[in-house]
Coordinates of C-alpha atoms and ligand atoms in Angstrom, one line a residue:
X1490 CA 0.1 -0.2 -0.2
X1491 CA 1.4 3.6 -0.8
X1492 CA 0.8 6.0 2.0
X1493 CA -1.0 9.2 1.4
X1494 CA 1.5 12.3 0.9
X1495 CA 4.4 9.5 0.3
X1496 CA 6.4 9.0 -2.9
X1497 CA 4.9 5.3 -4.3
X1498 CA 8.2 2.4 -3.0
X1499 CA 9.4 0.7 -6.1
X1500 CA 12.3 -1.4 -7.6
X1501 CA 14.6 0.4 -7.0
X1502 CA 15.4 -0.6 -11.0
X1503 CA 13.0 1.6 -11.9
X1504 CA 13.8 4.7 -9.3
X1505 CA 14.5 8.0 -11.0
X1506 CA 16.4 9.0 -7.8
X1507 CA 18.9 6.6 -8.7
X1508 CA 19.1 6.6 -12.0
X1509 CA 21.9 8.6 -11.5
X1510 CA 24.1 6.5 -10.0
X1511 CA 25.1 3.8 -12.8
X1512 CA 25.4 2.7 -16.4
X1513 CA 23.5 -0.2 -15.8
X1514 CA 20.9 2.1 -15.1
X1515 CA 21.2 4.4 -17.6
X1516 CA 21.1 1.5 -20.0
X1517 CA 18.2 1.1 -18.4
X1518 CA 16.1 4.0 -19.4
X1519 CA 17.0 4.1 -22.9
X1520 CA 15.6 0.7 -23.5
X1521 CA 12.8 1.9 -21.7
X1522 CA 11.3 3.1 -25.0
X1523 CA 8.2 5.3 -24.9
X1524 CA 6.9 6.5 -21.6
X1525 CA 4.0 5.5 -20.0
X1526 CA 2.5 5.9 -16.5
X1527 CA 5.2 3.6 -14.3
X1528 CA 7.8 5.9 -15.6
X1529 CA 8.8 9.3 -15.1
X1530 CA 11.1 8.7 -17.9
X1531 CA 10.4 9.7 -21.8
X1532 CA 13.3 8.0 -23.5
X1533 CA 12.8 6.2 -27.2
X1534 CA 16.1 5.1 -29.3
X1535 CA 15.6 4.2 -33.0
X1536 CA 15.7 1.2 -33.9
X1537 CA 19.2 0.2 -34.8
X1538 CA 20.8 2.7 -32.1
X1539 CA 24.1 1.1 -31.2
X1540 CA 25.6 2.5 -28.3
X1541 CA 29.4 3.0 -28.3
X1542 CA 29.0 3.6 -31.9
X1543 CA 27.7 6.9 -32.3
X1544 CA 29.7 9.3 -31.3
X1545 CA 29.0 13.3 -30.8
X1546 CA 30.4 16.7 -31.1
X1547 CA 28.7 19.0 -28.9
X1548 CA 29.5 23.4 -29.8
X1549 CA 28.2 25.9 -27.4
X1550 CA 28.6 29.3 -27.7
X1551 CA 29.0 31.9 -24.9
X1552 CA 28.9 35.6 -24.2
X1553 CA 26.9 36.3 -27.1
X1554 CA 25.7 35.4 -30.9
X1555 CA 27.8 35.0 -34.4
X1556 CA 30.5 33.7 -33.5
X1557 CA 31.5 31.0 -35.7
X1558 CA 30.2 27.9 -34.0
X1559 CA 29.7 26.9 -37.8
X1560 CA 32.8 26.9 -38.8
X1561 CA 34.2 25.6 -35.6
X1562 CA 32.3 22.8 -36.0
X1563 CA 32.6 22.5 -39.8
X1564 CA 36.3 22.7 -39.9
X1565 CA 36.7 20.4 -37.0
X1566 CA 34.3 17.8 -38.7
X1567 CA 36.0 18.5 -41.3
X1568 CA 39.5 16.8 -39.7
X1569 CA 37.6 13.7 -38.5
X1570 CA 36.5 12.4 -42.1
X1571 CA 39.4 13.3 -43.8
X1572 CA 40.5 10.7 -41.3
X1573 CA 38.3 8.3 -43.5
X1574 CA 35.1 8.7 -40.7
X1575 CA 31.4 9.3 -41.5
X1576 CA 30.3 12.7 -40.0
X1577 CA 27.2 13.6 -39.4
X1578 CA 26.6 17.8 -38.9
X1579 CA 23.4 18.9 -37.0
X1580 CA 22.6 22.3 -36.7
X1581 CA 19.5 23.1 -33.8
X1582 CA 18.3 26.4 -34.3
X1583 CA 16.5 28.3 -31.5
X1584 CA 13.8 30.4 -33.2
X1585 CA 10.0 29.2 -34.0
X1586 CA 10.0 29.4 -37.2
X1587 CA 9.8 25.7 -39.1
X1588 CA 12.7 26.7 -41.9
X1589 CA 14.0 29.7 -43.2
X1590 CA 11.9 30.5 -45.6
X1591 CA 10.8 33.6 -44.8
X1592 CA 13.9 35.4 -42.7
X1593 CA 14.9 38.4 -43.9
X1594 CA 18.7 38.1 -45.2
X1595 CA 19.3 41.4 -43.8
X1596 CA 18.8 40.4 -40.2
X1597 CA 19.8 36.4 -40.5
X1598 CA 22.1 36.2 -43.4
X1599 CA 21.3 34.2 -47.1
X1600 CA 18.5 31.6 -47.4
X1601 CA 20.5 28.3 -47.8
X1602 CA 19.0 25.4 -49.6
X1603 CA 19.5 21.6 -49.6
X1604 CA 19.3 19.4 -52.2
X1605 CA 16.5 18.2 -51.2
X1606 CA 14.3 21.5 -51.2
X1607 CA 14.7 22.3 -47.1
X1608 CA 15.7 25.7 -46.5
X1609 CA 17.6 26.8 -44.2
X1610 CA 20.1 29.2 -42.5
X1611 CA 23.6 30.3 -44.6
X1612 CA 25.5 28.0 -41.6
X1613 CA 24.5 24.9 -43.5
X1614 CA 26.3 26.1 -46.3
X1615 CA 29.4 26.2 -44.7
X1616 CA 29.0 22.4 -43.4
X1617 CA 28.7 21.7 -46.7
X1618 CA 31.7 23.1 -48.7
X1619 CA 33.6 22.7 -45.6
X1620 CA 33.4 19.2 -45.8
X1621 CA 32.1 18.8 -50.0
X1622 CA 28.9 16.4 -49.0
X1623 CA 25.1 17.2 -49.4
X1624 CA 23.0 17.3 -46.2
X1625 CA 19.4 16.9 -45.6
X1626 CA 17.2 18.2 -43.4
X1627 CA 18.0 15.4 -40.6
X1628 CA 21.1 18.3 -40.4
X1629 CA 19.5 21.0 -39.0
X1630 CA 16.3 21.7 -36.9
X1631 CA 14.4 24.5 -34.6
X1632 CA 12.8 25.2 -31.9
X1633 CA 9.7 25.5 -34.0
X1634 CA 10.2 22.1 -35.7
X1635 CA 10.5 20.1 -32.6
X1636 CA 7.5 22.2 -31.0
X1637 CA 6.2 21.2 -33.7
X1638 CA 6.3 17.7 -33.4
X1639 CA 5.6 17.1 -29.9
X1640 CA 2.3 19.1 -30.8
X1641 CA 1.4 17.0 -33.4
X1642 CA 2.1 14.1 -31.2
X1643 CA 0.3 14.6 -28.4
X1644 CA -2.6 15.4 -30.9
X1645 CA -2.3 11.7 -31.5
X1646 CA -2.1 10.4 -28.4
X1647 CA 1.2 9.7 -28.8
X1648 CA 2.4 11.0 -25.0
X1649 CA 0.2 8.3 -23.7
X1650 CA -1.7 9.7 -21.3
X1651 CA 1.0 11.8 -20.2
X1652 CA 1.2 15.3 -19.1
X1653 CA 3.8 16.9 -21.3
X1654 CA 6.2 18.6 -20.4
X1655 CA 9.7 20.6 -21.0
X1656 CA 11.4 17.5 -19.6
X1657 CA 11.5 15.2 -20.5
X1658 CA 9.7 14.5 -23.3
X1659 CA 11.3 17.7 -25.6
X1660 CA 13.7 16.9 -24.4
X1661 CA 13.7 13.2 -25.5
X1662 CA 12.5 14.3 -28.6
X1663 CA 15.6 15.9 -29.4
X1664 CA 18.2 12.7 -27.8
X1665 CA 15.8 10.5 -29.9
X1666 CA 16.7 13.6 -33.3
X1667 CA 20.3 13.1 -32.6
X1668 CA 20.5 9.3 -32.4
X1669 CA 18.5 9.2 -35.3
X1670 CA 19.9 11.2 -37.5
X1671 CA 23.2 9.3 -35.5
X1672 CA 21.9 5.7 -37.8
X1673 CA 20.3 7.0 -40.3
X1674 CA 23.5 8.2 -41.8
X1675 CA 25.3 6.0 -39.9
X1676 CA 28.0 8.1 -38.4
X1677 CA 31.0 7.9 -36.5
X1678 CA 31.2 11.1 -35.2
X1679 CA 27.2 13.7 -34.4
X1680 CA 28.1 17.0 -34.5
X1681 CA 25.6 18.9 -32.9
X1682 CA 25.7 22.9 -33.6
X1683 CA 23.3 24.5 -31.3
X1684 CA 22.0 27.6 -32.3
X1685 CA 22.1 31.0 -29.8
X1686 CA 24.9 31.6 -26.6
X1687 CA 23.9 29.6 -23.9
X1688 CA 22.0 31.5 -21.1
X1689 CA 18.8 32.2 -24.2
X1690 CA 15.3 30.5 -23.3
X1691 CA 15.5 29.5 -27.1
X1692 CA 18.2 27.2 -27.0
X1693 CA 18.1 25.8 -23.1
X1694 CA 16.0 22.6 -24.2
X1695 CA 18.9 21.7 -26.1
X1696 CA 21.1 22.1 -24.2
X1697 CA 19.1 19.6 -21.2
X1698 CA 19.3 17.2 -23.7
X1699 CA 22.5 17.3 -24.7
X1700 CA 23.9 17.1 -21.2
X1701 CA 21.2 14.1 -20.6
X1702 CA 22.6 12.2 -23.8
X1703 CA 26.6 12.8 -22.1
X1704 CA 25.1 11.5 -19.3
X1705 CA 23.8 8.3 -21.0
X1706 CA 25.4 7.6 -23.4
X1707 CA 28.1 7.9 -20.5
X1708 CA 32.8 8.6 -20.7
X1709 CA 33.9 8.9 -24.0
X1710 CA 31.2 9.1 -26.1
X1711 CA 30.2 12.9 -26.1
X1712 CA 33.1 16.1 -26.3
X1713 CA 31.6 19.3 -25.0
X1714 CA 33.3 22.2 -26.8
X1715 CA 32.4 25.7 -25.7
X1716 CA 32.5 28.6 -28.3
X1717 CA 33.8 31.9 -26.1
X1718 CA 35.2 35.7 -26.8
X1719 CA 38.3 37.4 -26.0
X1720 CA 37.5 40.8 -25.8
X1721 CA 40.2 44.1 -26.7
X1722 CA 39.1 47.0 -25.8
X1723 CA 40.8 49.4 -28.0
X1724 CA 41.4 52.3 -25.8
X1725 CA 43.0 49.2 -23.0
X1726 CA 45.0 47.7 -25.6
X1727 CA 45.0 44.2 -23.9
X1728 CA 43.3 41.6 -24.0
X1729 CA 40.8 41.2 -20.9
X1730 CA 38.9 37.1 -20.3
X1731 CA 36.2 39.0 -18.1
X1732 CA 33.2 38.0 -20.4
X1733 CA 34.8 34.5 -21.4
X1734 CA 35.1 33.0 -17.9
X1735 CA 31.2 34.4 -17.0
X1736 CA 30.2 33.2 -20.1
X1737 CA 31.7 29.7 -19.6
X1738 CA 30.2 29.4 -15.7
X1739 CA 26.7 29.9 -17.1
X1740 CA 26.9 27.0 -19.3
X1741 CA 29.0 25.3 -16.0
X1742 CA 25.4 26.1 -14.3
X1743 CA 23.9 24.1 -16.8
X1744 CA 25.6 20.9 -15.6
X1745 CA 27.9 21.2 -18.9
X1746 CA 32.2 20.8 -18.3
X1747 CA 33.4 21.8 -21.5
X1748 CA 36.3 19.5 -22.5
X1749 CA 37.6 22.5 -25.6
X1750 CA 37.8 25.7 -25.5
X1751 CA 37.3 27.8 -28.9
X1752 CA 38.2 31.4 -28.2
X1753 CA 37.5 33.9 -30.5
X1754 CA 39.5 37.1 -30.5
X1755 CA 40.8 39.7 -33.1
X1756 CA 44.0 38.9 -32.3
X1757 CA 45.7 35.0 -31.1
X1758 CA 44.8 34.9 -27.8
X1759 CA 47.7 36.1 -25.5
X1760 CA 49.0 33.0 -22.9
X1761 CA 47.7 35.1 -19.6
X1762 CA 44.5 35.3 -21.1
X1763 CA 44.3 31.3 -22.0
X1764 CA 45.6 30.6 -18.7
X1765 CA 42.7 32.5 -16.3
X1766 CA 40.5 31.0 -18.9
X1767 CA 41.6 27.6 -18.7
X1768 CA 41.4 27.5 -15.0
X1769 CA 38.0 29.1 -14.0
X1770 CA 36.7 26.5 -16.9
X1771 CA 38.4 23.6 -16.0
X1772 CA 40.3 22.9 -18.9
X1773 CA 43.3 22.2 -19.1
X1774 CA 45.6 24.7 -20.8
X1775 CA 46.3 22.5 -24.5
X1776 CA 42.9 22.1 -25.2
X1777 CA 42.2 25.9 -24.9
X1778 CA 42.6 27.0 -28.5
X1779 CA 43.4 30.2 -30.0
X1780 CA 40.1 31.0 -32.8
X1781 CA 41.3 34.6 -33.7
X1782 CA 40.5 36.3 -36.8
X1783 CA 42.0 35.0 -40.3
X1784 CA 41.9 35.8 -43.8
X1785 CA 40.1 32.9 -45.1
X1786 CA 38.4 30.1 -42.8
X1787 CA 39.5 27.1 -44.7
X1788 CA 42.3 27.5 -43.1
X1789 CA 41.2 26.8 -39.2
X1790 CA 41.9 23.0 -40.0
X1791 CA 45.3 23.0 -40.2
X1792 CA 45.3 25.5 -37.5
X1793 CA 43.3 23.5 -35.2
X1794 CA 46.3 20.0 -36.4
X1795 CA 49.4 22.7 -35.1
X1796 CA 47.1 23.2 -31.7
X1797 CA 46.9 19.0 -31.7
X1798 CA 42.9 19.7 -31.3
X1799 CA 42.2 16.9 -33.2
X1800 CA 44.4 14.4 -31.5
X1801 CA 42.7 15.1 -28.7
X1802 CA 39.1 14.4 -30.2
X1803 CA 40.3 11.5 -31.4
X1804 CA 41.5 10.3 -27.7
X1805 CA 38.8 11.9 -25.5
X1806 CA 36.5 10.3 -28.1
X1807 CA 38.5 6.8 -27.9
X1808 CA 38.2 6.7 -32.1
X1809 CA 41.9 6.3 -33.1
X1810 CA 41.2 2.7 -34.1
X1811 CA 39.0 4.2 -36.9
X1812 CA 41.3 6.2 -38.6
X1813 CA 42.4 5.3 -41.9
X1814 CA 46.0 6.8 -42.6
X1815 CA 46.7 6.7 -45.9
X1816 CA 43.0 8.2 -46.0
X1817 CA 43.2 11.5 -44.4
X1818 CA 47.1 11.9 -46.2
X1819 CA 45.2 12.1 -49.6
X1820 CA 43.2 14.3 -48.0
X1821 CA 45.3 16.9 -46.4
X1822 CA 47.2 16.7 -49.6
X1823 CA 44.3 18.0 -51.6
X1824 CA 43.7 20.4 -49.1
X1825 CA 47.3 21.9 -48.5
X1826 CA 47.1 22.3 -52.6
X1827 CA 43.8 24.4 -52.4
X1828 CA 45.3 26.8 -49.4
X1829 CA 48.6 27.1 -50.8
X1830 CA 45.9 28.8 -53.7
X1831 CA 44.4 31.1 -51.5
X1832 CA 47.2 32.5 -49.7
X1833 CA 49.5 32.2 -52.5
X1834 CA 51.1 35.1 -54.7
X1835 CA 48.0 36.0 -57.4
X1836 CA 49.1 36.4 -61.4
X1837 CA 45.1 38.7 -62.3
X1838 CA 43.6 40.7 -61.3
X1839 CA 39.6 41.3 -61.9
X1840 CA 37.2 43.8 -60.7
X1841 CA 33.7 42.1 -60.6
X1842 CA 30.2 43.8 -59.3
X1843 CA 27.2 42.7 -57.7
X1844 CA 24.0 44.5 -57.6
X1845 CA 21.7 43.2 -54.9
X1846 CA 19.1 45.2 -52.7
X1847 CA 21.4 43.7 -50.3
X1848 CA 24.4 45.2 -50.8
X1849 CA 25.3 46.8 -47.1
X1850 CA 25.1 43.4 -45.9
X1851 CA 28.0 40.5 -47.5
X1852 CA 25.8 37.9 -45.4
X1853 CA 23.2 38.1 -47.4
X1854 CA 25.3 36.5 -50.5
X1855 CA 27.6 34.7 -48.8
X1856 CA 27.7 32.1 -51.0
X1857 CA 28.3 33.4 -53.3
X1858 CA 31.6 35.0 -51.7
X1859 CA 32.5 32.2 -51.2
X1860 CA 32.4 30.7 -54.3
X1861 CA 34.4 34.0 -55.9
X1862 CA 37.0 33.1 -53.5
X1863 CA 37.2 29.4 -55.0
X1864 CA 37.7 30.8 -58.3
X1865 CA 40.1 33.3 -57.4
X1866 CA 42.0 30.6 -55.8
X1867 CA 42.1 27.7 -58.4
X1868 CA 42.4 30.8 -61.1
X1869 CA 45.8 32.8 -59.4
X1870 CA 43.1 36.2 -59.1
X1871 CA 42.5 38.3 -57.1
X1872 CA 39.2 38.8 -57.1
X1873 CA 37.7 43.2 -56.2
X1874 CA 33.6 42.5 -55.4
X1875 CA 32.3 45.9 -55.8
X1876 CA 28.8 46.3 -54.1
X1877 CA 25.9 47.7 -56.5
X1878 CA 22.5 48.5 -54.6
X1879 CA 20.2 49.1 -57.4
X1880 CA 17.7 51.3 -55.4
X1881 CA 20.3 53.7 -54.7
X1882 CA 20.8 55.0 -58.4
X1883 CA 18.7 55.2 -61.7
X1884 CA 18.4 53.1 -64.4
X1885 CA 20.7 55.5 -66.7
X1886 CA 23.1 56.0 -64.9
X1887 CA 24.5 51.8 -64.9
X1888 CA 26.5 52.8 -67.6
X1889 CA 28.8 55.4 -65.1
X1890 CA 28.4 52.7 -62.3
X1891 CA 29.4 49.5 -64.1
X1892 CA 32.1 51.1 -66.6
X1893 CA 35.6 50.4 -64.7
X1894 CA 34.7 46.4 -64.1
X1895 CA 35.9 43.1 -65.1
X1896 CA 32.2 41.2 -64.5
X1897 CA 29.2 41.3 -64.0
X1898 CA 26.5 39.3 -61.3
X1899 CA 22.9 40.1 -60.9
X1900 CA 22.1 37.8 -58.3
X1901 CA 18.4 36.2 -57.1
X1902 CA 16.3 38.5 -55.5
X1903 CA 12.1 39.4 -54.5
X1904 CA 10.1 42.4 -54.8
X1905 CA 10.1 45.0 -57.3
X1906 CA 12.7 47.4 -55.8
X1907 CA 16.2 48.1 -57.7
X1908 CA 15.0 46.2 -60.6
X1909 CA 14.8 48.5 -63.7
X1910 CA 18.3 49.5 -63.0
X1911 CA 19.3 45.2 -62.7
X1912 CA 17.7 45.8 -66.4
X1913 CA 20.2 48.6 -67.0
X1914 CA 23.5 46.5 -66.0
X1915 CA 21.6 43.7 -68.4
X1916 CA 21.9 46.1 -71.0
X1917 CA 24.9 47.4 -70.9
X1918 CA 27.0 44.4 -69.9
X1919 CA 25.8 42.8 -73.3
X1920 CA 26.1 45.5 -75.0
X1921 CA 29.4 45.9 -74.0
X1922 CA 30.6 42.9 -74.0
X1923 CA 31.4 43.0 -70.6
X1924 CA 30.8 38.7 -68.7
X1925 CA 27.6 38.9 -67.1
X1926 CA 26.1 36.5 -65.1
X1927 CA 22.3 36.4 -63.7
X1928 CA 21.1 34.5 -60.8
X1929 CA 17.6 32.8 -60.9
X1930 CA 16.7 36.9 -60.9
X1931 CA 19.5 37.7 -63.0
X1932 CA 18.5 35.3 -66.1
X1933 CA 14.6 36.4 -65.7
X1934 CA 16.4 39.8 -65.5
X1935 CA 18.5 39.0 -69.0
X1936 CA 15.2 37.6 -70.9
X1937 CA 13.3 40.9 -69.6
X1938 CA 15.9 42.7 -71.3
X1939 CA 16.2 40.8 -73.8
X1940 CA 12.4 41.1 -74.5
X1941 CA 12.5 44.7 -74.7
X1942 CA 15.4 45.4 -76.5
X1943 CA 15.9 42.9 -78.8
X1944 CA 12.7 41.0 -79.7
X1945 CA 11.5 45.1 -79.1
X1946 CA 8.7 43.8 -77.1
X1947 CA 9.0 47.3 -75.2
X1948 CA 6.2 46.1 -72.1
X1949 CA 8.3 43.3 -71.7
X1950 CA 8.2 42.3 -68.4
X1951 CA 7.8 40.0 -65.5
X1952 CA 4.1 39.4 -63.8
X1953 CA 6.4 39.9 -59.9
X1954 CA 6.2 43.1 -60.5
X1955 CA 3.7 44.5 -62.9
X1956 CA 0.2 42.1 -62.4
X1957 CA -0.9 43.6 -65.5
X1958 CA 1.7 43.4 -68.4
X1959 CA 1.2 43.4 -72.0
X1960 CA 4.1 41.0 -73.0
X1961 CA 4.5 38.9 -69.7
X1962 CA 7.7 37.1 -70.8
X1963 CA 8.4 35.8 -67.1
X1964 CA 5.3 34.7 -65.1
X1965 CA 3.9 32.0 -62.4
X1966 CA 2.4 29.0 -64.7
X1967 CA -0.1 27.6 -62.8
X1968 CA -0.1 24.0 -65.1
X1969 CA 3.2 23.7 -64.5
X1970 CA 2.8 24.5 -60.5
X1971 CA 0.4 21.0 -60.9
X1972 CA 3.5 19.4 -63.1
X1973 CA 5.9 20.0 -60.4
X1974 CA 3.0 18.5 -57.7
X1975 CA 5.0 21.2 -55.3
X1976 CA 2.5 21.8 -52.2
X1977 CA 3.8 26.0 -51.9
X1978 CA 4.5 27.8 -54.6
X1979 CA 7.8 27.9 -54.8
X1980 CA 10.1 25.7 -57.1
X1981 CA 12.8 24.7 -54.3
X1982 CA 15.5 22.2 -54.1
X1983 CA 17.7 20.0 -55.9
X1984 CA 16.7 19.5 -59.9
X1985 CA 17.7 18.3 -63.0
X1986 CA 19.1 20.5 -66.3
X1987 CA 19.1 18.7 -69.3
X1988 CA 22.3 20.9 -70.8
X1989 CA 22.9 21.0 -74.7
X1990 CA 26.0 20.0 -76.3
X1991 CA 28.1 22.7 -78.2
X1992 CA 27.7 25.5 -75.6
X1993 CA 28.6 27.3 -73.2
X1994 CA 27.0 26.1 -70.6
X1995 CA 27.9 22.9 -72.0
X1996 CA 31.9 23.9 -72.0
X1997 CA 31.1 24.8 -68.8
X1998 CA 30.2 21.5 -67.3
X1999 CA 31.4 19.0 -70.2
X2000 CA 33.9 20.1 -72.3
X2001 CA 33.6 16.8 -74.5
X2002 CA 30.1 16.1 -74.8
X2003 CA 28.9 15.6 -77.7
X2004 CA 25.6 15.1 -76.8
X2005 CA 22.8 16.3 -73.6
X2006 CA 23.0 15.1 -70.6
X2007 CA 22.1 16.5 -67.2
X2008 CA 23.4 18.3 -64.2
X2009 CA 21.8 19.0 -61.0
X2010 CA 21.8 22.4 -60.0
X2011 CA 19.6 24.2 -56.6
X2012 CA 16.6 26.2 -57.5
X2013 CA 14.5 29.2 -55.1
X2014 CA 12.0 30.5 -57.3
X2015 CA 8.4 31.1 -58.1
X2016 CA 8.5 32.6 -61.7
X2017 CA 10.0 31.6 -65.0
X2018 CA 9.6 31.8 -69.2
X2019 CA 6.5 32.3 -70.3
X2020 CA 7.0 28.6 -73.2
X2021 CA 4.6 30.9 -75.9
X2022 CA 7.5 33.7 -75.8
X2023 CA 10.8 31.0 -76.2
X2024 CA 11.2 30.5 -80.0
X2025 CA 10.6 34.3 -80.5
X2026 CA 13.7 34.8 -77.8
X2027 CA 15.3 31.9 -79.5
X2028 CA 14.4 33.6 -82.8
X2029 CA 16.0 36.8 -82.0
X2030 CA 19.1 35.0 -80.7
X2031 CA 19.2 34.1 -76.8
X2032 CA 20.2 30.6 -76.3
X2033 CA 18.3 28.3 -74.1
X2034 CA 21.1 25.7 -73.0
X2035 CA 19.6 24.2 -70.4
X2036 CA 15.7 23.1 -70.1
X2037 CA 13.7 20.8 -67.7
X2038 CA 14.4 17.4 -69.0
X2039 CA 10.1 17.2 -69.8
X2040 CA 8.6 20.5 -69.6
X2041 CA 8.9 23.3 -71.2
X2042 CA 10.8 24.9 -68.4
X2043 CA 14.6 27.1 -69.2
X2044 CA 17.0 27.1 -67.0
X2045 CA 20.1 28.1 -68.7
X2046 CA 20.7 30.8 -71.0
X2047 CA 23.3 32.4 -73.4
X2048 CA 24.4 34.4 -75.7
X2049 CA 26.4 33.4 -78.4
X2050 CA 28.4 36.3 -79.8
X2051 CA 29.4 37.4 -76.3
X2052 CA 32.2 37.0 -74.5
X2053 CA 31.1 35.4 -71.4
X2054 CA 26.5 36.3 -71.0
X2055 CA 25.2 33.4 -69.1
X2056 CA 22.1 32.9 -66.9
X2057 CA 20.6 30.3 -64.3
X2058 CA 17.3 29.7 -63.6
X2059 CA 19.0 28.2 -60.6
X2060 CA 21.1 29.2 -57.8
X2061 CA 25.0 27.8 -58.7
X2062 CA 26.5 29.6 -55.7
X2063 CA 25.1 26.9 -53.8
X2064 CA 26.8 24.2 -54.7
X2065 CA 30.5 25.6 -55.4
X2066 CA 32.5 24.1 -53.1
X2067 CA 36.5 25.0 -53.1
X2068 CA 38.1 21.9 -53.9
X2069 CA 34.7 21.5 -57.1
X2070 CA 34.8 25.3 -58.1
X2071 CA 31.5 26.1 -59.5
X2072 CA 31.8 25.5 -63.5
X2073 CA 29.4 29.0 -64.5
X2074 CA 31.6 30.8 -61.7
X2075 CA 34.9 29.9 -62.8
X2076 CA 33.8 30.4 -66.2
X2077 CA 32.6 34.0 -64.6
X2078 CA 36.0 34.3 -63.1
X2079 CA 38.9 33.4 -66.2
X2080 CA 35.9 36.2 -68.7
X2081 CA 36.7 38.8 -65.7
X2082 CA 40.4 37.7 -66.1
X2083 CA 40.6 38.3 -70.1
X2084 CA 38.4 41.4 -69.6
X2085 CA 40.3 42.9 -67.1
X2086 CA 44.1 41.9 -69.3
X2087 CA 42.7 42.3 -72.6
X2088 CA 45.7 44.5 -73.8
X2089 CA 48.0 41.3 -72.5
X2090 CA 48.3 37.9 -74.7
X2091 CA 46.5 35.0 -72.2
X2092 CA 46.1 32.6 -75.1
X2093 CA 50.4 31.3 -74.1
X2094 CA 48.6 30.1 -70.6
X2095 CA 47.9 26.1 -70.3
X2096 CA 44.8 26.5 -68.8
X2097 CA 42.1 25.6 -69.8
X2098 CA 39.8 28.5 -68.3
X2099 CA 42.4 31.2 -69.7
X2100 CA 42.7 29.5 -73.1
X2101 CA 39.8 27.7 -73.5
X2102 CA 39.3 25.7 -76.9
X2103 CA 35.9 27.6 -78.2
X2104 CA 32.7 25.8 -78.7
X2105 CA 31.8 25.5 -81.6
X2106 CA 28.4 27.5 -80.7
X2107 CA 29.2 29.8 -78.0
X2108 CA 32.5 31.6 -78.3
X2109 CA 33.9 32.2 -75.3
X2110 CA 36.1 34.2 -76.5
Ligands
LIG2548 N1 11.6 36.0 -57.5 C1 11.8 35.7 -58.7 C2 10.7 34.4 -58.4 O1 10.3 34.2 -57.7 C3 13.5 35.4 -58.4 C4 13.9 34.4 -57.2 C5 15.1 34.5 -56.9 O2 15.6 35.1 -57.2 N2 15.8 33.8 -56.3 O3 11.2 33.4 -59.6

């Protein structure tokens, strides 16, 4: 019998009070599956989960946001991947949005689209580039997604009559998510990046979940990394570690003892600051890593290796036996060759203009910036990017703005503002043989410009801006929406594009192709070329060299008589990788080099991009 006011008597095996005392109890909890009225715990384990097989590195931020947790996590993940291990990163965002699709790039940086169509934040781009690996919706979550899942499950009776609580249910779902990712992506190591800063309300349940995960999985399975910030007030001229100490203390209060600290700072962290950080957070000095500002994030993996960080993680997580030395040597050689080019002297120069509404915020175009950085390194070109805010100049000023540029990109965008000036930029590039790359909106603007000024349809427009246009060359096409079968009306994610041989596009992607071939690129748009104008546009000289394999959706355009004029309805910047630079960007940077050095003989250079064989129908100068 249970006395009133007393806790029920239980067999000690089931007693939550004893749960913390032994590994065996933790195992038992883990095996318990869904909670019932008899258990205080909720700890479902995905089928096929092998305890001890999967390890975790959890990266948390203290002091302030924006420290580069994603950069740290992806650099460390890359080092383990290079050693032959399978890594699976996951970014856990604190905000309540279900995805990043509705976020303003001013506040949040660009929306990065995964191959499976999920709209995520720009950090996923960093992971894909650093790891040279496509990610999926399993590699990203938000508090909104977690809560939505919990609420939907509650409505379907998934919690078996229990009152649904932050702990154990929400935390239990988070742990499930992480373990499920480990199983589904067969990960040796899952890299968990907790968004925001320790102390935020939004991410507190994530931190509690990873704390529990570490406890349940046992010693040697979860490695906690804390990013922190060392201030260097200009008036003092020395580094101060107090904010870092306080931030780390907050993490300790949450029950998490970090194993590694990455101290962000403007300059290399001095030993006095590092010692204080080590001392006040119980982390040995050799695991306090100075992550100071650098010219390129791609040098971080090498800096980590020099600091011995990868070996520390291997030891902590008992992973030495999984290292494939040959794999690591090969991966390192490739990476170092790229980093060498990145830091080396550049032979050429080029100035590339990028038009855009968010020109004041580089993060809004992070992937474009990176795609250019990769190509600059591969082509030994010092590329200067010039940001042009088209909302701040009139169409008739375009020539003045562009006259000193060697190439122009009109990137993706939404809304009417600045579009007339973008169209004027396209016209200037087309008429003056300035290399041009139009991305998504930039592709559509090129179609509108060509229709207005070459096909002589002066009313040509996109119905995104002019609903009642008499020549809606760019339009929403409902029948195509039906064919695509999308839930929303945005066409999202990776899709096949059929490329015609003997075109500039085929020269860029597959120079030896003699028949049509497909490439896969990522889309994020609602509007497209209205098929009824295709014939007219093509007769006037515009070539649609890339199309949907089955439907009349135009995906790449080019102008054969121009040195480099190409547009893509997709976003080529999203698939640019350091070791696999994106072909359309390579072509653009090469064309910009030729434009910049037009008075110098470059033909002697033995480089496919700079001294290319001409494709028969599309000249590459
Ligand atoms: N606004 C255009 C559309 O929806 C272009 C989108 C974009 O550039 N990503 O089709």
